Structures are given as C-alpha cells and as structure tokens.
Short mmCIF file of C-alpha atoms and ligand atoms in Angstrom, two decimals:
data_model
loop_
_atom_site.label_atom_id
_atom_site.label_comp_id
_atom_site.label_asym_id
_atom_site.label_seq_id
_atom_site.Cartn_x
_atom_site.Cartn_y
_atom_site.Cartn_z
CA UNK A 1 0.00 0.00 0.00
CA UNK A 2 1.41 3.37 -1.21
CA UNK A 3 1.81 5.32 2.23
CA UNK A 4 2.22 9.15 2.55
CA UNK A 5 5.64 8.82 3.43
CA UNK A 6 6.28 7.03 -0.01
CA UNK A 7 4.91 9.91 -2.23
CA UNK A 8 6.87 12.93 -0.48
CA UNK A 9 9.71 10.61 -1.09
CA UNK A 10 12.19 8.60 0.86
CA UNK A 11 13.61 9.72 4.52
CA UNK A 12 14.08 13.22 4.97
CA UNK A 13 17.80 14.36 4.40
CA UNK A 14 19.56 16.44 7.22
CA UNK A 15 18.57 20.21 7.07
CA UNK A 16 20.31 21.97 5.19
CA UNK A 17 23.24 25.13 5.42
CA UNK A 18 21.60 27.98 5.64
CA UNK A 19 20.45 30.00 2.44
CA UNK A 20 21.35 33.66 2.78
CA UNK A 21 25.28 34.09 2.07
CA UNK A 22 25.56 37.39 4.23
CA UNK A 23 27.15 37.66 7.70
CA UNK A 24 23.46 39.69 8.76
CA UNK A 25 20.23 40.53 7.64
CA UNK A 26 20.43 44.01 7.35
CA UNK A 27 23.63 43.52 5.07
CA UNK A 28 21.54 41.32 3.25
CA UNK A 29 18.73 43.82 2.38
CA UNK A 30 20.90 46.29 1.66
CA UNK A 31 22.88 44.11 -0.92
CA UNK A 32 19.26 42.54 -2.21
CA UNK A 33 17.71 47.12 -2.35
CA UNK A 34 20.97 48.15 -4.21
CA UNK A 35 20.99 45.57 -6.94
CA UNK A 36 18.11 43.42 -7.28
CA UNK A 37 14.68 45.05 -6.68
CA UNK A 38 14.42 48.34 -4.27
CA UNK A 39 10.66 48.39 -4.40
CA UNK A 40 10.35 44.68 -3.15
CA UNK A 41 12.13 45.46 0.21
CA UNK A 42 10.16 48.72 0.18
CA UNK A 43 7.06 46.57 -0.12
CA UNK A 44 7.78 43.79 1.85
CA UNK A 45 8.61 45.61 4.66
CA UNK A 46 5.85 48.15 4.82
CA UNK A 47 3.54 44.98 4.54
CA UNK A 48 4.77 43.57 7.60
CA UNK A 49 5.92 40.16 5.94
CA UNK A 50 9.44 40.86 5.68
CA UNK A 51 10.81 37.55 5.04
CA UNK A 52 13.99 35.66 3.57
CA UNK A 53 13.50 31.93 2.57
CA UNK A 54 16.31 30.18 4.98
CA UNK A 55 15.89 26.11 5.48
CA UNK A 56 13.61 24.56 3.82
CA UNK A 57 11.89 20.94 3.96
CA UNK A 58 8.55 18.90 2.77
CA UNK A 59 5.99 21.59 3.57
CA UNK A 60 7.33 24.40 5.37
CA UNK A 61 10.63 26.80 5.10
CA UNK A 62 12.63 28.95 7.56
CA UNK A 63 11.93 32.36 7.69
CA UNK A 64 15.47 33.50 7.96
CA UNK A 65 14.51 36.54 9.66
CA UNK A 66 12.80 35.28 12.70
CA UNK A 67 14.00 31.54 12.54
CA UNK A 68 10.20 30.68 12.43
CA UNK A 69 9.19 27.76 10.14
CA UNK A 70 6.32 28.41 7.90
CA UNK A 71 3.37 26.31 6.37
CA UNK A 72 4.01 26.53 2.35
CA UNK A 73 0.47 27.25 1.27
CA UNK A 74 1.69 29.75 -1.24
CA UNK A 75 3.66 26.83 -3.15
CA UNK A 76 5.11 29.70 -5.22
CA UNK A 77 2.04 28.93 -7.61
CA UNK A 78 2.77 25.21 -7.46
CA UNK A 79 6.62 24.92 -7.73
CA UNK A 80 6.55 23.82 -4.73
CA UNK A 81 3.67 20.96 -5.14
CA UNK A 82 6.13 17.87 -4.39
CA UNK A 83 7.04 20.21 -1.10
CA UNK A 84 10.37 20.99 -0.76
CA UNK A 85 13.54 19.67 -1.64
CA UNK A 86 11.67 16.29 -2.62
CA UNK A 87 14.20 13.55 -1.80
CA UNK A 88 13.19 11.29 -5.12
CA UNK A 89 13.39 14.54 -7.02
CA UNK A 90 17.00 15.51 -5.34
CA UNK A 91 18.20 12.14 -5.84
CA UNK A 92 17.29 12.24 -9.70
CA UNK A 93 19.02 15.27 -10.11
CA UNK A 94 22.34 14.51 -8.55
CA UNK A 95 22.38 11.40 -10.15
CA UNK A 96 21.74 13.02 -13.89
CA UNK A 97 24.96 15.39 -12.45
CA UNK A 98 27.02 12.71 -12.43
CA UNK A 99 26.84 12.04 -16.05
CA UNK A 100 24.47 14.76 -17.89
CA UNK A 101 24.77 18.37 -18.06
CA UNK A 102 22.06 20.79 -20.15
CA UNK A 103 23.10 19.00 -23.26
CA UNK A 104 23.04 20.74 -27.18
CA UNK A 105 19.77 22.11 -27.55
CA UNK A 106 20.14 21.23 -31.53
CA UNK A 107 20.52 17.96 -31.01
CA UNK A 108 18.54 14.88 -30.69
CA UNK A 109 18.46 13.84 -27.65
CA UNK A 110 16.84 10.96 -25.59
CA UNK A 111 16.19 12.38 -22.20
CA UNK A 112 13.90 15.65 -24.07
CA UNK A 113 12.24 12.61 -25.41
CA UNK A 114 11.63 10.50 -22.36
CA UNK A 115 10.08 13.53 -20.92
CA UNK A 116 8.06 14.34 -23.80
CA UNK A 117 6.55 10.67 -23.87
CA UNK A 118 5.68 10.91 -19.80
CA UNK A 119 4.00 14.34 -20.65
CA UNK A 120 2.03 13.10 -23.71
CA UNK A 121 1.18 10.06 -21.73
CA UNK A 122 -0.46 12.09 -19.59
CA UNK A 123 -3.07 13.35 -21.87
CA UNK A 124 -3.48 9.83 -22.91
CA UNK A 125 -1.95 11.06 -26.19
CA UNK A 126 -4.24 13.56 -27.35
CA UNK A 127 -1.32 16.07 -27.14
CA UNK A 128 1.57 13.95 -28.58
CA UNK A 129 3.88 17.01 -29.32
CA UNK A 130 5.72 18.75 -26.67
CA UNK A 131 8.16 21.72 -27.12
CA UNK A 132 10.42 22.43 -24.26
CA UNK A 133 10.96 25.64 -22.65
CA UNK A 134 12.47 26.99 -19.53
CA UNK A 135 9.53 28.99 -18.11
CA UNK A 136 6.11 29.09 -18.01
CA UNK A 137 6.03 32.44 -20.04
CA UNK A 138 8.40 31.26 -22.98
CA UNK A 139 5.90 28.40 -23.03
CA UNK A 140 2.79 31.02 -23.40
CA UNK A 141 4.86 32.62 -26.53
CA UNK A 142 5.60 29.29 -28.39
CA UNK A 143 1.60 28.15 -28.04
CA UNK A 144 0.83 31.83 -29.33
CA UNK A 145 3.58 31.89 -32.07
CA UNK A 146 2.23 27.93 -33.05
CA UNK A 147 -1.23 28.95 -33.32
CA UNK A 148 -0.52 32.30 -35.25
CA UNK A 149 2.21 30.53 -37.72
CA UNK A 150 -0.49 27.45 -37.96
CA UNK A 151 -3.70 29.38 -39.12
CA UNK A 152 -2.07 31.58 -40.88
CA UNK A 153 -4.43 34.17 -38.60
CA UNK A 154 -3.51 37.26 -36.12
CA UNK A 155 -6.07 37.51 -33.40
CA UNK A 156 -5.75 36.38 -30.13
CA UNK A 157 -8.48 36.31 -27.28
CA UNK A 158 -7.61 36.40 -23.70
CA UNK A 159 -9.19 37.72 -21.00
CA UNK A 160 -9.13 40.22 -18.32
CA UNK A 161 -7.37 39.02 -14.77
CA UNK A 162 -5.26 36.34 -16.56
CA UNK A 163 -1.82 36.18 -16.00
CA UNK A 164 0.22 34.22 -19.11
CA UNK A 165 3.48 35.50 -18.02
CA UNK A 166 6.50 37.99 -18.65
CA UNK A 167 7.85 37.55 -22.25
CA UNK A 168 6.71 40.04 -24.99
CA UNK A 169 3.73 38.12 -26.10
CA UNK A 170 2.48 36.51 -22.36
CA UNK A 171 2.50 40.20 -21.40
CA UNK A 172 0.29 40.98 -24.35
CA UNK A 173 -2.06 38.12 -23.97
CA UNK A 174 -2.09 39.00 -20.22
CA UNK A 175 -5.53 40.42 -18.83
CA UNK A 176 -3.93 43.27 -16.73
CA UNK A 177 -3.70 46.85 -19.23
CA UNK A 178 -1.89 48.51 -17.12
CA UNK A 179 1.21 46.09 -17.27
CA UNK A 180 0.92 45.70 -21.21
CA UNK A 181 0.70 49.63 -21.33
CA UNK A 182 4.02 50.14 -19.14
CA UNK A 183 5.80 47.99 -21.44
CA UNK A 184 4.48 49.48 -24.98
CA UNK A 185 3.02 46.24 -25.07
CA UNK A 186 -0.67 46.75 -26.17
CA UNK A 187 -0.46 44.70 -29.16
CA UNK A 188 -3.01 44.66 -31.90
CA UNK A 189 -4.66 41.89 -32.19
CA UNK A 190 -5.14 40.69 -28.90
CA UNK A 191 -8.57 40.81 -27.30
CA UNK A 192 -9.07 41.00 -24.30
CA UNK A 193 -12.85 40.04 -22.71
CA UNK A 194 -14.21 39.79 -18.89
CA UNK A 195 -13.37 35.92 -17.59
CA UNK A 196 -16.11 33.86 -17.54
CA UNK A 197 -18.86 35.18 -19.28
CA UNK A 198 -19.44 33.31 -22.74
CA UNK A 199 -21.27 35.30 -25.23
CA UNK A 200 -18.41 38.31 -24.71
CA UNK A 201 -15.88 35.71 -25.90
CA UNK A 202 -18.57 34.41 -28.33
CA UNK A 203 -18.33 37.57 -29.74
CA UNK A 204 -14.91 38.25 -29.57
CA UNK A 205 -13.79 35.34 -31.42
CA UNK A 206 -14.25 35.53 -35.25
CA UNK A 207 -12.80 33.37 -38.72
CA UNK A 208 -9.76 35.68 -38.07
CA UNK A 209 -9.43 34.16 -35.12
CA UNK A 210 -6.15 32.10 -34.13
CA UNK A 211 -6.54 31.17 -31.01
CA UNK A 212 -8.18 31.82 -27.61
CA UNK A 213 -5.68 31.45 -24.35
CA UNK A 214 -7.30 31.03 -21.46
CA UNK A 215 -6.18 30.34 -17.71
CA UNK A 216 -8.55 27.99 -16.88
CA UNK A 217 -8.79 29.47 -13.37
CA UNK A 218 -7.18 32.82 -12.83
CA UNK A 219 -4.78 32.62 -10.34
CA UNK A 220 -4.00 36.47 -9.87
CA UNK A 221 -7.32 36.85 -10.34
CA UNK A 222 -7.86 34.67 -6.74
CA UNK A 223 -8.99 31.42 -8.40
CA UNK A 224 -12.36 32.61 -9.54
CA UNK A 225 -14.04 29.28 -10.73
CA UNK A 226 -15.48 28.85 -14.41
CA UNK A 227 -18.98 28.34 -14.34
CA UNK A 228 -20.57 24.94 -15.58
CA UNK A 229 -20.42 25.36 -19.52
CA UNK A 230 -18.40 28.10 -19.66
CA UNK A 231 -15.23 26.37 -20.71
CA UNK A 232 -16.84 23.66 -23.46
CA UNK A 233 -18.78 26.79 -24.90
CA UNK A 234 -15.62 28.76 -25.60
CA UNK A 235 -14.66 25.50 -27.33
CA UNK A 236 -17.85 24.93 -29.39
CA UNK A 237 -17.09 28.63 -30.54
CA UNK A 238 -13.26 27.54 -31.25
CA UNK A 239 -14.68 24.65 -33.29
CA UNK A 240 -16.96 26.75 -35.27
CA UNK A 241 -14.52 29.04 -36.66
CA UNK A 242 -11.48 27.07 -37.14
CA UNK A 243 -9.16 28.68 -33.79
CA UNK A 244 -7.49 27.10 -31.45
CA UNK A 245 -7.92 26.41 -27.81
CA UNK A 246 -4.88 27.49 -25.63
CA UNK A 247 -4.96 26.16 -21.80
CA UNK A 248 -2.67 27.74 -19.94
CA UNK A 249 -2.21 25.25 -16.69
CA UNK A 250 0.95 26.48 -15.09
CA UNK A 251 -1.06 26.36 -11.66
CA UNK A 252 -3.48 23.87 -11.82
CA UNK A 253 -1.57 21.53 -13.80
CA UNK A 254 0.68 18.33 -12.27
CA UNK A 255 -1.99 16.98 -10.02
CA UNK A 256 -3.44 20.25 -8.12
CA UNK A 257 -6.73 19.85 -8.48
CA UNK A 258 -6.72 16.54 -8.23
CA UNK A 259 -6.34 14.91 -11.62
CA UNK A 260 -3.42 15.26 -14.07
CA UNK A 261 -4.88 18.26 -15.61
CA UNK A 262 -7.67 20.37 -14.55
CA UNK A 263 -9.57 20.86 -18.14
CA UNK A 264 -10.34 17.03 -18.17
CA UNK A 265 -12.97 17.71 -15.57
CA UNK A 266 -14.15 20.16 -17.56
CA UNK A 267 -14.69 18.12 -20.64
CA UNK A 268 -12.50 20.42 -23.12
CA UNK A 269 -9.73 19.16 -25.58
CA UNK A 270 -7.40 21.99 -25.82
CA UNK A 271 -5.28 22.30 -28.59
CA UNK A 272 -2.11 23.64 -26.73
CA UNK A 273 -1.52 22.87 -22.73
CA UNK A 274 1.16 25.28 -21.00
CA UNK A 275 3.20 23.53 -18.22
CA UNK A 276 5.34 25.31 -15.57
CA UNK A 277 6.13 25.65 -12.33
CA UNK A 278 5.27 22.05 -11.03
CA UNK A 279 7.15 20.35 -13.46
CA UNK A 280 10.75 22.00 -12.33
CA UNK A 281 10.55 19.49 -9.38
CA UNK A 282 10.94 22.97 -7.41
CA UNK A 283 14.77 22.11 -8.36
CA UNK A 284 15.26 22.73 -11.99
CA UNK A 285 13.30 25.25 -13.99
CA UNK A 286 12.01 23.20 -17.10
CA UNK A 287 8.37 24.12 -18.87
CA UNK A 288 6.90 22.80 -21.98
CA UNK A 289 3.95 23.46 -24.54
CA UNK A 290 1.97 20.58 -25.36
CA UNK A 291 0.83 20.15 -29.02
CA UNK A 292 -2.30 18.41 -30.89
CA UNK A 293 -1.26 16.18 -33.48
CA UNK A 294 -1.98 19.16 -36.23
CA UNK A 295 -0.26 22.46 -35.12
CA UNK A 296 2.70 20.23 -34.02
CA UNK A 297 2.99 18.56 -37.36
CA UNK A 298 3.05 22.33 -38.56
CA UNK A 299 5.94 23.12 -36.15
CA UNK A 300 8.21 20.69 -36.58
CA UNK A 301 8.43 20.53 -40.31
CA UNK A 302 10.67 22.84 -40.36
CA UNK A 303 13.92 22.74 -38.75
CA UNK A 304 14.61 24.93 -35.55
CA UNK A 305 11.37 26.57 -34.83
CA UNK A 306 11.91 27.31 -30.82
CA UNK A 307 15.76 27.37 -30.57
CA UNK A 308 16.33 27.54 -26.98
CA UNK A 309 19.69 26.67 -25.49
CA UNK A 310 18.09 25.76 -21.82
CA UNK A 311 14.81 24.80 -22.85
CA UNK A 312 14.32 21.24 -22.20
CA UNK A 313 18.15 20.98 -20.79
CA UNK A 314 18.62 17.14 -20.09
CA UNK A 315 19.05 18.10 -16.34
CA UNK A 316 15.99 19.86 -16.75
CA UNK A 317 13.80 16.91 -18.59
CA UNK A 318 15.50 14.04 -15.83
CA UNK A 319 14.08 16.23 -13.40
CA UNK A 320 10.68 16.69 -15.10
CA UNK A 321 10.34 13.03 -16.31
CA UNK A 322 10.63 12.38 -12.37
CA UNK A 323 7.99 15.18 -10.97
CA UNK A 324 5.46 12.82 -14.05
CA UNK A 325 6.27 9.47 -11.96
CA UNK A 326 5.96 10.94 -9.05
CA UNK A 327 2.39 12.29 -10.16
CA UNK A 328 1.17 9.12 -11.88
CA UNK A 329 2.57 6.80 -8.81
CA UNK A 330 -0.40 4.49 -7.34
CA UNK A 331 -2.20 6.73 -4.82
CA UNK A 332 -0.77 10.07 -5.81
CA UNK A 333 -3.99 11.49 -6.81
CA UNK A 334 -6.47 9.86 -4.85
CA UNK A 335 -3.82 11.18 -1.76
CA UNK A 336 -4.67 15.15 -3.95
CA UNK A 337 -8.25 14.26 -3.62
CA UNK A 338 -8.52 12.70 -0.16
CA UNK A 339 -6.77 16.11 1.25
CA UNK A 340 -8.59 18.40 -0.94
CA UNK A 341 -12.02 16.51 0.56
CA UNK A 342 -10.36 16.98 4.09
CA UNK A 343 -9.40 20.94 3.50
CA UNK A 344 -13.32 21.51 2.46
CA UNK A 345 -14.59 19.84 5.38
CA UNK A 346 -12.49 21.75 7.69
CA UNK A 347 -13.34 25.07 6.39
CA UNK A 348 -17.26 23.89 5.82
CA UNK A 349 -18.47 26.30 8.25
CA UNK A 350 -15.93 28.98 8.63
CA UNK A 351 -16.91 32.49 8.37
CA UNK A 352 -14.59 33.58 5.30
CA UNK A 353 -15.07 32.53 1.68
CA UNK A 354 -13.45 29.89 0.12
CA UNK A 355 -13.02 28.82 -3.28
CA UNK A 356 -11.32 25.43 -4.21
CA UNK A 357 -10.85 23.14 -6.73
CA UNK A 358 -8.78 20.41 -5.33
CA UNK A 359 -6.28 21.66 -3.30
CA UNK A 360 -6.22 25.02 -5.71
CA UNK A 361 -7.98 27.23 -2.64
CA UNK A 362 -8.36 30.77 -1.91
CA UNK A 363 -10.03 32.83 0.51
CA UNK A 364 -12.54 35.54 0.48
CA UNK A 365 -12.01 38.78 2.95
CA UNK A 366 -14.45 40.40 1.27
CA UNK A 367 -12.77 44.06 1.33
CA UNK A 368 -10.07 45.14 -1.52
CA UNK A 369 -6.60 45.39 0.14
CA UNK A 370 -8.37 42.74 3.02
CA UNK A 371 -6.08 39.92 1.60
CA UNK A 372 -2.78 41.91 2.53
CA UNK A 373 -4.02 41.70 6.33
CA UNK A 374 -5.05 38.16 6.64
CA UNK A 375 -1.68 37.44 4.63
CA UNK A 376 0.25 39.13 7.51
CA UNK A 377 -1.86 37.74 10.00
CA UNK A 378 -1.16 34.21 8.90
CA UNK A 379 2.64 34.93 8.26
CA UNK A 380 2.40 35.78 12.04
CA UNK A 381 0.73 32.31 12.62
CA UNK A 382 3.17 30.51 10.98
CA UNK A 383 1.37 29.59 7.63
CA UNK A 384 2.18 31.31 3.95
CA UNK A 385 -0.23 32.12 1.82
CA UNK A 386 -0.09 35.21 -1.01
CA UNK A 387 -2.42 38.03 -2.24
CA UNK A 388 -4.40 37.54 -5.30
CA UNK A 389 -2.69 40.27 -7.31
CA UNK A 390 -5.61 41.78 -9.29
CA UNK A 391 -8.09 41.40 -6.71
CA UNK A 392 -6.53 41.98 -3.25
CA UNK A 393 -9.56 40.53 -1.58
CA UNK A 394 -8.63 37.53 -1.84
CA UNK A 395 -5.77 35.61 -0.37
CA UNK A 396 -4.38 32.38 -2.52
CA UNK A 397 -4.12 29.28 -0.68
CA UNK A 398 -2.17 26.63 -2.12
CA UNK A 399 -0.63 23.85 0.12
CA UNK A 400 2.22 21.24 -1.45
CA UNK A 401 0.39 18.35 -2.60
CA UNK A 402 2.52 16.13 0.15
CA UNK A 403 0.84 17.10 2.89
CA UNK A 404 0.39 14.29 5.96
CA UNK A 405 -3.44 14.37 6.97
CA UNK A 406 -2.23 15.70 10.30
CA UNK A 407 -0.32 18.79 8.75
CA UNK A 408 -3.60 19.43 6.95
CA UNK A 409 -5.40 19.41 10.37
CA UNK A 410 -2.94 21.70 11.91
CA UNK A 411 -2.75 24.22 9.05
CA UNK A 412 -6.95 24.49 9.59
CA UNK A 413 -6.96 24.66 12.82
CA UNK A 414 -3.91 27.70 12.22
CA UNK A 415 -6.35 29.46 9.89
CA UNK A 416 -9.37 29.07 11.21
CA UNK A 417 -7.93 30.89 14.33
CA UNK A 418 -6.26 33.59 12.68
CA UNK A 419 -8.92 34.36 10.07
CA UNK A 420 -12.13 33.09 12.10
C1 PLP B 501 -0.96 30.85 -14.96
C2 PLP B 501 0.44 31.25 -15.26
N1 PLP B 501 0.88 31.22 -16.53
C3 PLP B 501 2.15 31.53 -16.85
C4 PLP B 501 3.05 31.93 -15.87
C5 PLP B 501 4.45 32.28 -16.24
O1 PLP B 501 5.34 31.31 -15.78
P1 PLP B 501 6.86 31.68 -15.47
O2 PLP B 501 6.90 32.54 -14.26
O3 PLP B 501 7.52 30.34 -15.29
O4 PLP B 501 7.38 32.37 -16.69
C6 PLP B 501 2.64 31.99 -14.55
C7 PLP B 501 3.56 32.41 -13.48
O5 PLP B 501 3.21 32.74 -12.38
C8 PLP B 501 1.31 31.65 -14.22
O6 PLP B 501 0.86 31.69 -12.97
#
C-alpha cells in the first residue's frame, strides 16, 4: 500500500546550510535594495511580511529573519507541489549530475524525449507534441507563435485578470492593461474580454481568429471558478470558426486539483496545454507546450522553430520526467483528492469565503486590500499564503500536494484561528 511517506519521497535528508550568504540581515537587504529590486524590500517591509527563505523541507521553510518555520500554502504557484527539496526529485538530479549536463539544444536527444513521452502520456496522447521551454512564459509565446504561424491568422483572445506570463507576447495576452501599457506592449490583435462570461468571448472570437488562451482558473485573479459550460462553450465557438484552444495550466496543472490536468474535468480538448512551475521538481526550472497532433505537425516541419539553449536541458527533462512518476505513482492522486475533501470539510463552516478546486484554494475577505491583512496575519501564525494580485480581496491558498493528513489538520486549525 502506497503510504504518505512514499509519495513525499524517501527519509528526509539532514537540514540543510543555511540560504542567505551574508554575515546579517540588514547587510543582506541592503545588498538585495541596491541591486536586485528596491521596491520589493520597500514593499515587503511596509507589509509587515518581511521575510527571507532560509531552510527549507517537505511543507514548510525557515523564515530566515525570525527563525520561524512556515506552512508553504503559497507553493510559489505550485513549484513547490512535491514540497520541498523532494528527496526522489533531489536524488534524480544529482544522479543526472554525475553524467548529464544541459546538453546541445540542436541535437537529438533521448532524455527531451523520455520527458516528452511521460508528458504526452499524460493526456493519454491527445497532445503527442511537446516543445520544451524553460519557463512558463516562454511556453505562453511558443503556443501563441504555433497557433498564429499554424492558421495563418492574427487575433488572439484572452481575458481580463489572466496572467500568461512575462515575455513580450504573455505580457500581451495578459488580462492586466496597465502592465501591457508600461511595457508598450498593447499589441493589436489581442482581445481581451471579462473571464467567464461566454457570449463576450462568443463575440470576440471571429474566422480571423487564431486562437483563444485562457487560464482555466485565474490565479492572480484569486482562483475565480469557471462556471458549468463556460469552458466547453468557448470551445464549441473555437470549433466553429477554425481557432485554437490554448490552456494555460501552469497552476493547476501536475496533479493540483486533483487529476493530471484540470480541463479534463471540464470536458475540453485543448489544442495547446502550457506547463510550468510544477514540473521544475521545485529544483530545476524546465516548462513545456503541449501540441495536438496538427499544429505540431506544422511546427516541426521545419527545422529549428523554438531554438532555446536551456529549454528542455537534459538536467531539466530528468528532473521533469521524475515530478510525471511521481504524479502518476499508485495513490498520488487519490492522496490530492482525499486532502482536498479533508481541506473543504475543515473550512465547511468557517466564516470567510473559500473557493477550491482540489487543493487550488483561496479565501474571500471580502474588502479590496483585506487579503494583505489576513496574509500578515497568517505569516504571524506561521502559515504562507499570497495576495491575489488583481483582486486583493482575496488571499491564494495553495498547500504542497505532500501534505500528511495531520499537517492538513494543523494548518486548519492555524487558519481558522487567525482568520475566524
Ligand atoms: C498561470 C500562469 N501562466 C504563466 C506563468 C508564467 O510562468 P513563469 O513565471 O515560469 O514564466 C505563470 C507564473 O506565475 C502563471 O501563474
């Protein structure tokens, strides 16, 4: 029988050294304000969740500023679904070290294509082809340049709150104007309609349509759920006029909501899946676009279409052909399901909002700006969560996917206090 112990992986290694090279914080800050990001520290601070990752393990990580361990149900979007440092993970990766490195790009090579047949596996082959990338965004810009290149068409619906990414086009494509106006990046051709209601994106897409991208459920946006038909109506429209269906499932992909991929339980056949986060093992960033059998003909007729040197690095695809065993192990996702079941009963009758899908969660405060205080309040507690960035209401809850039954007890209980 597959115990909980088996999928976080084997015994827990020692902790580790600590993570912040400077002799003190303040020298730290200083160093991180001077040549990294000024307005982070600014922010941080004047939040009241001024932290530093130190140690981390399974489910939690050190606050190196306090020496307080924290709860992980912020996941970093779900890099961190296998927890921390997963020891089958770890153990794949040194062992690729001892013989592999990122390997030639240009070249054939049989670890991108052990990955790539996990990955299509997964989608029981109805996305064969899979183009490697090193994040989440380059991923967004292949799937849009595929579709474009493919139907020979220019537009591109998204819609408002979504968040593709940081690349040229994922900005563009991205439901937030004022980012895409800071950058000059207001591209024509790219429509952008309110999420979830299905005769604006009826509308929107026409016959010189190339695709629709669309974040299934809009993390920044607090995990707003699609309403029932919402998603296979956007299709049906798709269908109807010859465009293709982008999904992006950096977050909910890998197991978060319970099955591989969250648009099966919706009953849509995208044309194009994004894959992020997750897949990196939380060790080594690798991403990937999957393709139908038809746009990825298209791509790979011709020779080079995404050169990129790291995308799909062999380290990177021995890392991500382990995060798909991990996922597809015996009891992997009924464990997803079983905690996700345990999560909703424990916050059945609490007196804040809550959204989930699996163990995708988020909670309602119910005032913009209200997600910033329960966020410190919980950092205070002991637990991480994170702001919904375009509606500060709400406060993302995402817990690693490892989680003992117990740790999921204690982490309600932790809320429930703070936020009840
Ligand atoms: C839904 C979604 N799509 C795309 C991306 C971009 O991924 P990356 O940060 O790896 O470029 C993110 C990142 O947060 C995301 O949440």
């Amino acid at each position: 029988m597959t115990t909980t112990d088996d999928l976080r992986g084997a015994a827990a290694p020692p902790a580790g050294r600590s993570a912040a090279p400077y002799a003190s914080h303040d020298e730290l800050v200083a160093a991180f304000g001077e040549h990294v990001h000024p307005g982070k520290v600014r922010t941080f601070a004047a939040l009241g969740v001024d932290v530093v990752m130190g140690e981390r393990q399974g489910p939690r990580f050190q606050d190196a500023v306090s020496g307080r361990w924290l709860w992980n149900c912020h996941s970093n979007g779900g890099v961190f679904n296998l927890g921390h440092r997963n020891p089958t993970v770890i153990a794949a990766l040194r062992d690729a070290l001892d013989e592999l490195d990122v390997g030639n790009h240009h070249l054939v090579s049989g670890w991108r294509a052990r990955a790539a047949e996990r990955l299509a596996a997964s989608t029981d082959g109805r996305l064969p082809g899979v183009v490697f990338t090193v994040s989440g965004s380059e991923a967004i810009d292949v799937a849009i340049k595929v579709a474009r290149g493919s139907t020979g068409r220019r537009r591109v619906v998204t819609t408002d709150g979504a968040y593709h990414g940081a690349t040229g086009l994922a900005v563009a494509a991205g439901g937030d104007a004022p980012t895409r106006d800071r950058y000059l990046l207001d591209l024509p051709d790219f429509v952008h309609v309110p999420y979830d209601d299905l005769p604006a994106i009826e509308a929107a897409i026409d016959d010189g349509t190339a695709a629709v991208l669309l974040e299934a459920i809009p993390a920044t946006l607090g995990f707003p759920l699609p309403s029932p038909g919402y998603l296979t109506g956007v299709q049906a429209r798709c269908r109807e006029v010859g465009a293709l269906l982008l999904v992006d499932e950096v977050q909910t992909g890998l197991g978060r909501t319970g099955s591989w991929w969250f648009h099966t339980q919706e009953g849509i056949e995208p044309d194009a899946l994004i894959v992020g986060k997750a897949l990196s093992g939380g060790v080594y960033p690798v991403s990937a676009t999957l393709l139908a059998d038809a746009p990825f003909r298209w791509f790979t007729e011709e020779f080079g279409s995404h050169p990129s040197s790291f995308g799909g690095s062999e380290l990177g695809c021995v890392v991500a052909t382990t995060v798909c065993g991990i996922v597809g192990a015996d009891g992997f996702l009924p464990h997803v399901r079983d905690l996700a079941a345990r999560f909703a009963d424990g916050f059945a009758d609490a007196p804040f909002g809550v959204r989930q899908r699996g163990l995708t969660m988020a909670f309602e405060t119910g005032r913009d700006g209200g997600a910033f205080d329960a966020w410190a309040q919980l950092f205070r507690a002991g637990v991480f969560a994170f702001p919904a960035g375009y509606d500060t209401s709400v406060l993302q809850f995402k817990p690693p996917l490892i989680l003992r039954d117990e740790e999921a007890d204690t982490i309600v209980a932790l809320v429930r206090t703070v936020l009840g």
